[in-house]
Coordinates of C-alpha atoms in Angstrom, one line a residue:
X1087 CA 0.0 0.0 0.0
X1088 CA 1.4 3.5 -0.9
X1089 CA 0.6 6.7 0.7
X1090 CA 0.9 9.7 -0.9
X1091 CA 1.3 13.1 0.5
X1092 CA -0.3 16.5 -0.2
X1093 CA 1.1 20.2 0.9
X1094 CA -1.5 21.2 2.7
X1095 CA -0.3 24.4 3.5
X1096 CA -2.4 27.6 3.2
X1097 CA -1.5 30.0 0.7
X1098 CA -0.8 33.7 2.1
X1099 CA -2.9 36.5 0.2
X1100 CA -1.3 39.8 0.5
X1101 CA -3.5 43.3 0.1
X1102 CA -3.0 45.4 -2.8
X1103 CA -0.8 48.1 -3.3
X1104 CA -3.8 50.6 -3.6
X1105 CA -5.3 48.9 -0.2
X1106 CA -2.5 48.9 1.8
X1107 CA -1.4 52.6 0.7
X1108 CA -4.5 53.8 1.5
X1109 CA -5.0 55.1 5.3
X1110 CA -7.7 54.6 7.8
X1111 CA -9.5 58.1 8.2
X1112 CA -10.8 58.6 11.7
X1113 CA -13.8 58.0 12.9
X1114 CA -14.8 62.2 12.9
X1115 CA -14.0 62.3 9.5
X1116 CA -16.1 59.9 8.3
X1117 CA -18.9 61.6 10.6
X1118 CA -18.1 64.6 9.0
X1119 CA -18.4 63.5 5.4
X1120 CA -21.6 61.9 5.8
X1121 CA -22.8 65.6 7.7
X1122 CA -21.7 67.6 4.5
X1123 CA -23.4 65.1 1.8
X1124 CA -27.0 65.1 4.3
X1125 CA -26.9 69.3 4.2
X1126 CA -25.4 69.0 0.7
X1127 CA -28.5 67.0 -0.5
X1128 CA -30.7 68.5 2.1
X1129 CA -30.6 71.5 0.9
X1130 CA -30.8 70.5 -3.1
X1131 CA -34.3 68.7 -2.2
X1132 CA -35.7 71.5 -0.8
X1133 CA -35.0 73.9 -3.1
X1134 CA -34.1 72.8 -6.7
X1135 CA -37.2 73.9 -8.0
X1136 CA -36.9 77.5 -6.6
X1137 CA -33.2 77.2 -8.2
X1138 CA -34.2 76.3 -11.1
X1139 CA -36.8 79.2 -11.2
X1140 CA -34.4 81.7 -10.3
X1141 CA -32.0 80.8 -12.9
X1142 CA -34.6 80.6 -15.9
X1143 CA -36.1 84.0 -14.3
X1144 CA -32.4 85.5 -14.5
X1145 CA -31.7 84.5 -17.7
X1146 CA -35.5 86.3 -18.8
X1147 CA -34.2 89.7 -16.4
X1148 CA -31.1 89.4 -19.2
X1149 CA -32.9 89.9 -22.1
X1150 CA -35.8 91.9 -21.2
X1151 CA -35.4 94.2 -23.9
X1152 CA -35.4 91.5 -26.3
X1153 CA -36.8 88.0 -26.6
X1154 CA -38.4 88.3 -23.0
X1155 CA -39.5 91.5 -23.2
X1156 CA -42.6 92.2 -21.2
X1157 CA -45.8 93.0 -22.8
X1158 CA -47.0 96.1 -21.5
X1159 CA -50.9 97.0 -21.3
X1160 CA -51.8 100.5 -19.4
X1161 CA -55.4 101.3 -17.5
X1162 CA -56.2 104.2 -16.6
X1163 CA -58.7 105.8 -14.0
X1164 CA -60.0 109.8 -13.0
X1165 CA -61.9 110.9 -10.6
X1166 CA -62.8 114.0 -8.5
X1167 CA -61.4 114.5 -4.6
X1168 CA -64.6 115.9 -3.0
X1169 CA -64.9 120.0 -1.9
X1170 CA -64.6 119.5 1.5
X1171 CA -61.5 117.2 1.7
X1172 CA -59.6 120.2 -0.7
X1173 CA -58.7 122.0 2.5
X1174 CA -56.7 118.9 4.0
X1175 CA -54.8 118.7 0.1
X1176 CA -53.7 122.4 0.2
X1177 CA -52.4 122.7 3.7
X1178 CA -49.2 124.5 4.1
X1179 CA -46.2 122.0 3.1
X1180 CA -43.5 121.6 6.2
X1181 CA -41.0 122.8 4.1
X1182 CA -40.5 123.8 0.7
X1183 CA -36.9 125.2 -1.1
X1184 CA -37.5 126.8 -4.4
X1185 CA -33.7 126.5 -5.1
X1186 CA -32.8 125.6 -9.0
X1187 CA -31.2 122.2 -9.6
X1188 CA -29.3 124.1 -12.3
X1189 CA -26.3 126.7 -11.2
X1190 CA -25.0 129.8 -13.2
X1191 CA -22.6 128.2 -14.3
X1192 CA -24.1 125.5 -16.2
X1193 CA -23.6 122.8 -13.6
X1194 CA -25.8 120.5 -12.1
X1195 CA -26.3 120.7 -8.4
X1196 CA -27.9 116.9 -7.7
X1197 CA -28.1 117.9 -3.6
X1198 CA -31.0 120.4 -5.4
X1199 CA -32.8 118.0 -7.8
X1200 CA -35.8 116.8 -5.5
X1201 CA -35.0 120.1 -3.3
X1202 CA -38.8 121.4 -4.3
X1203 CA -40.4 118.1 -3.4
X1204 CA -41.5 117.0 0.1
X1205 CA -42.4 113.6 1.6
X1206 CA -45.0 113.3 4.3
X1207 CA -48.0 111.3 4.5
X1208 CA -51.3 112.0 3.4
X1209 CA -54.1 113.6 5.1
X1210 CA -56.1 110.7 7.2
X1211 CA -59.2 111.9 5.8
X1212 CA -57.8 111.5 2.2
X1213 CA -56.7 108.3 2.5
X1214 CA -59.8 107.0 4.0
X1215 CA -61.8 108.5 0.6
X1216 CA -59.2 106.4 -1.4
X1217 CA -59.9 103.2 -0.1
X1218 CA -63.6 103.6 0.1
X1219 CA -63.0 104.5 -3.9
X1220 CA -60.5 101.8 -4.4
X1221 CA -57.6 103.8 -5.1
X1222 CA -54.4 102.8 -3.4
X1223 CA -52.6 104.1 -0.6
X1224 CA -49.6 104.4 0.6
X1225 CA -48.2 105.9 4.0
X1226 CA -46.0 108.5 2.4
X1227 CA -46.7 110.7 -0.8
X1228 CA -44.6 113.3 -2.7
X1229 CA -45.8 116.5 -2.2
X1230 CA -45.1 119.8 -4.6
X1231 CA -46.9 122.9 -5.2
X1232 CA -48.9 122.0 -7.4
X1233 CA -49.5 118.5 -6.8
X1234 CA -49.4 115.7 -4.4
X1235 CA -48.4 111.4 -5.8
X1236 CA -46.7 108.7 -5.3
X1237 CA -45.3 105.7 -7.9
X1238 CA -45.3 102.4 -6.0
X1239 CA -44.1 99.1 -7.4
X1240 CA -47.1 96.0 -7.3
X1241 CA -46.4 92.7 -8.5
X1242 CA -46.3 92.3 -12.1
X1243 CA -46.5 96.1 -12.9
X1244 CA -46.3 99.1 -11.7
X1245 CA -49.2 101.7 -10.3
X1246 CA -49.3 106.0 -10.0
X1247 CA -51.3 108.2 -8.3
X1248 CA -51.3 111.7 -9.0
X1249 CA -53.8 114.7 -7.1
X1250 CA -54.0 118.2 -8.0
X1251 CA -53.7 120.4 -5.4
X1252 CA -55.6 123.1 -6.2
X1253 CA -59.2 121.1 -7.8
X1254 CA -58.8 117.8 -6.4
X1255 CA -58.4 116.0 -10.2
X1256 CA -57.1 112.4 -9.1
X1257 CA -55.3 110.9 -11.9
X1258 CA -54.7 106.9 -11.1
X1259 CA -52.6 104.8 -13.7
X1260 CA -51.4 101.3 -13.7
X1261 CA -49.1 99.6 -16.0
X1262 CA -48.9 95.6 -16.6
X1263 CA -45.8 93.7 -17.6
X1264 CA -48.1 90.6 -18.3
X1265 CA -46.4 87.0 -16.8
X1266 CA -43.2 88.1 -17.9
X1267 CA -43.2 91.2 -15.2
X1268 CA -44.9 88.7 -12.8
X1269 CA -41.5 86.5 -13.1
X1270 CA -39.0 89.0 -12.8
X1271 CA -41.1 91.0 -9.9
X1272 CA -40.8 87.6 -7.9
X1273 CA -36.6 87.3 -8.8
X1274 CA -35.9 90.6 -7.5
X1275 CA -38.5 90.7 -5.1
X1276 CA -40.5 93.5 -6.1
X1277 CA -44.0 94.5 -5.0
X1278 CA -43.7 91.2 -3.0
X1279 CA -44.3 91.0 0.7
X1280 CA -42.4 90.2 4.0
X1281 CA -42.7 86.2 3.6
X1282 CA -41.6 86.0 0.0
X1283 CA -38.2 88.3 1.3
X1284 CA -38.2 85.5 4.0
X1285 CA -38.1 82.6 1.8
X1286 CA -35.8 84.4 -0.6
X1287 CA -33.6 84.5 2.2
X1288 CA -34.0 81.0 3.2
X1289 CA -33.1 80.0 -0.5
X1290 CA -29.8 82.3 -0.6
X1291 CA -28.7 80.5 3.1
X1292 CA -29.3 76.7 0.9
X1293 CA -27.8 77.9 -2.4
X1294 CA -24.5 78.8 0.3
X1295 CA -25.1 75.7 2.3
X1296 CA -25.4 73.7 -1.3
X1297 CA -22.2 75.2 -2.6
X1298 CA -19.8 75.4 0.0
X1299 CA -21.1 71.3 1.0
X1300 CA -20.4 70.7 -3.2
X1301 CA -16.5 72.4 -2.3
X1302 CA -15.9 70.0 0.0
X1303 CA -17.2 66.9 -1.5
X1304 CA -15.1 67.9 -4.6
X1305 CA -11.9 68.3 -2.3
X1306 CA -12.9 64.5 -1.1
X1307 CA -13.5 63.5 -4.7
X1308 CA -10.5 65.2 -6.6
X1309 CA -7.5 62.8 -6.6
X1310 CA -10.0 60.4 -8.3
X1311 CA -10.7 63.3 -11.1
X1312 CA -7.9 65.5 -11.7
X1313 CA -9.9 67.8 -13.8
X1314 CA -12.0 68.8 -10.3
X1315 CA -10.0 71.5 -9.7
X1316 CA -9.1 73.2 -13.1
X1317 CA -12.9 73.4 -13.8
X1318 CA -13.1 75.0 -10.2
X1319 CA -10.5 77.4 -11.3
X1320 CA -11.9 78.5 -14.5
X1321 CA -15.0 78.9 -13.1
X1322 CA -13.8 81.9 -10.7
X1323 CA -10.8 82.8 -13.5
X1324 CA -13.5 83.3 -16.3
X1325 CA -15.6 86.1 -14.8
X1326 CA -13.0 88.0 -13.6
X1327 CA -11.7 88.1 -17.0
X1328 CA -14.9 89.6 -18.0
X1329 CA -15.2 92.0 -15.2
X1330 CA -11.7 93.8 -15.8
X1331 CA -13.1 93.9 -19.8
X1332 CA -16.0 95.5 -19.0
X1333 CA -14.2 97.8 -16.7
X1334 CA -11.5 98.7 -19.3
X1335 CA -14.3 98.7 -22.5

């Protein structure tokens, strides 16, 4: 009977270069990374759609004497301030310089421009006719010799009131900019109100939180793609370029 014999010993398996060159990150770091991608995708969710709004809306406020251009419709109102509210429009202004914006010398004096317009409110009584009439109202109104107004921004357009002093003619415009002024009002927050400010706020802190979070994942990322930071670079290199042409044009 022969017997035969086997090597039965266990062959070693060594790591890889790549494995064994690569070092343990502590345990913070790792908590860390995990932190910056939750805010970083946190902060995508809840507002990608208001990003992408505001970068379509910014692109229409770039060409809004051209392909975007807002279509502009005009209506117009007149009516008559009653007698006995005239005395309350032609009280005594508080203070009233007739200097002219103009000197001798040809110049223009800019401290003098508005110098023969006032601002102070309107009379109580005034204000109260304009609601009941459904005319706007504002808490302060330009006031000149002649005549008393105000221009206001509203969402989408743009609305004027204008009084004569001396008869009471009441003069009310307002100008539409159609969906296209709608849009850009809400981009630059015009005519909007405290809680739209609010959220535009809130969407400026997440486009920060969103881009400062992408920084750092692209500083995690960028010995795996060496083209991470020469993107990064011409993407701050290329509009200062721009800025020192327009500068020097």
């Amino acid at each position: 009977m022969s017997l035969s014999f086997h090597n039965s010993s266990a062959t070693k398996v060594y790591p890889s270069p790549d494995k064994a060159k690569k070092k343990k990150q502590p345990p913070f770091y790792n908590t860390l990374i995990k932190q910056v991608r939750l805010w970083h995708w946190v902060s995508a969710a809840l507002f990608c759609v208001a990003m992408i709004f505001f970068a379509a809306t910014g692109f229409m406020l770039n060409h809004d004497d051209g392909i975007f251009a807002p279509h502009m419709t005009t209506t117009q109102r007149r009516a008559n301030i009653p007698p006995q509210l005239l005395a309350s429009l032609q009280q005594p202004l508080k203070e009233m310089s007739l200097s002219k914006p103009i000197k001798d010398n040809g110049d223009v004096d800019w401290s003098r421009l508005t110098a023969n317009e006032i601002h102070q409110a309107l009379p109580d009584d005034v204000s109260k006719w304009l609601k009941e009439n459904n005319f706007p109202v504002r808490k302060q109104a330009t006031w000149t010799k002649d005549f008393v107004y105000f221009m206001a921004p509203k969402l989408g357009g743009r609305e004027k009131l204008l009084i004569e002093r001396d008869n009471g003619h009441l003069h009310y415009e307002y100008t539409s900019r159609g969906w296209i002024g709608f849009a850009d009002d809400l981009h630059r927050g015009s005519g909007t109100n405290a809680v739209w400010k609010l959220f535009m706020d809130l969407l400026a802190i997440a486009c920060l939180v969103f881009s400062i979070s992408g920084l750092w994942l692209l500083q995690v990322h960028a010995k795996k793609r060496p083209s991470t930071w020469p993107l990064v670079i011409a993407g701050v290199v290329i509009p200062i370029i721009i800025i020192v042409m327009i500068f020097h044009s």
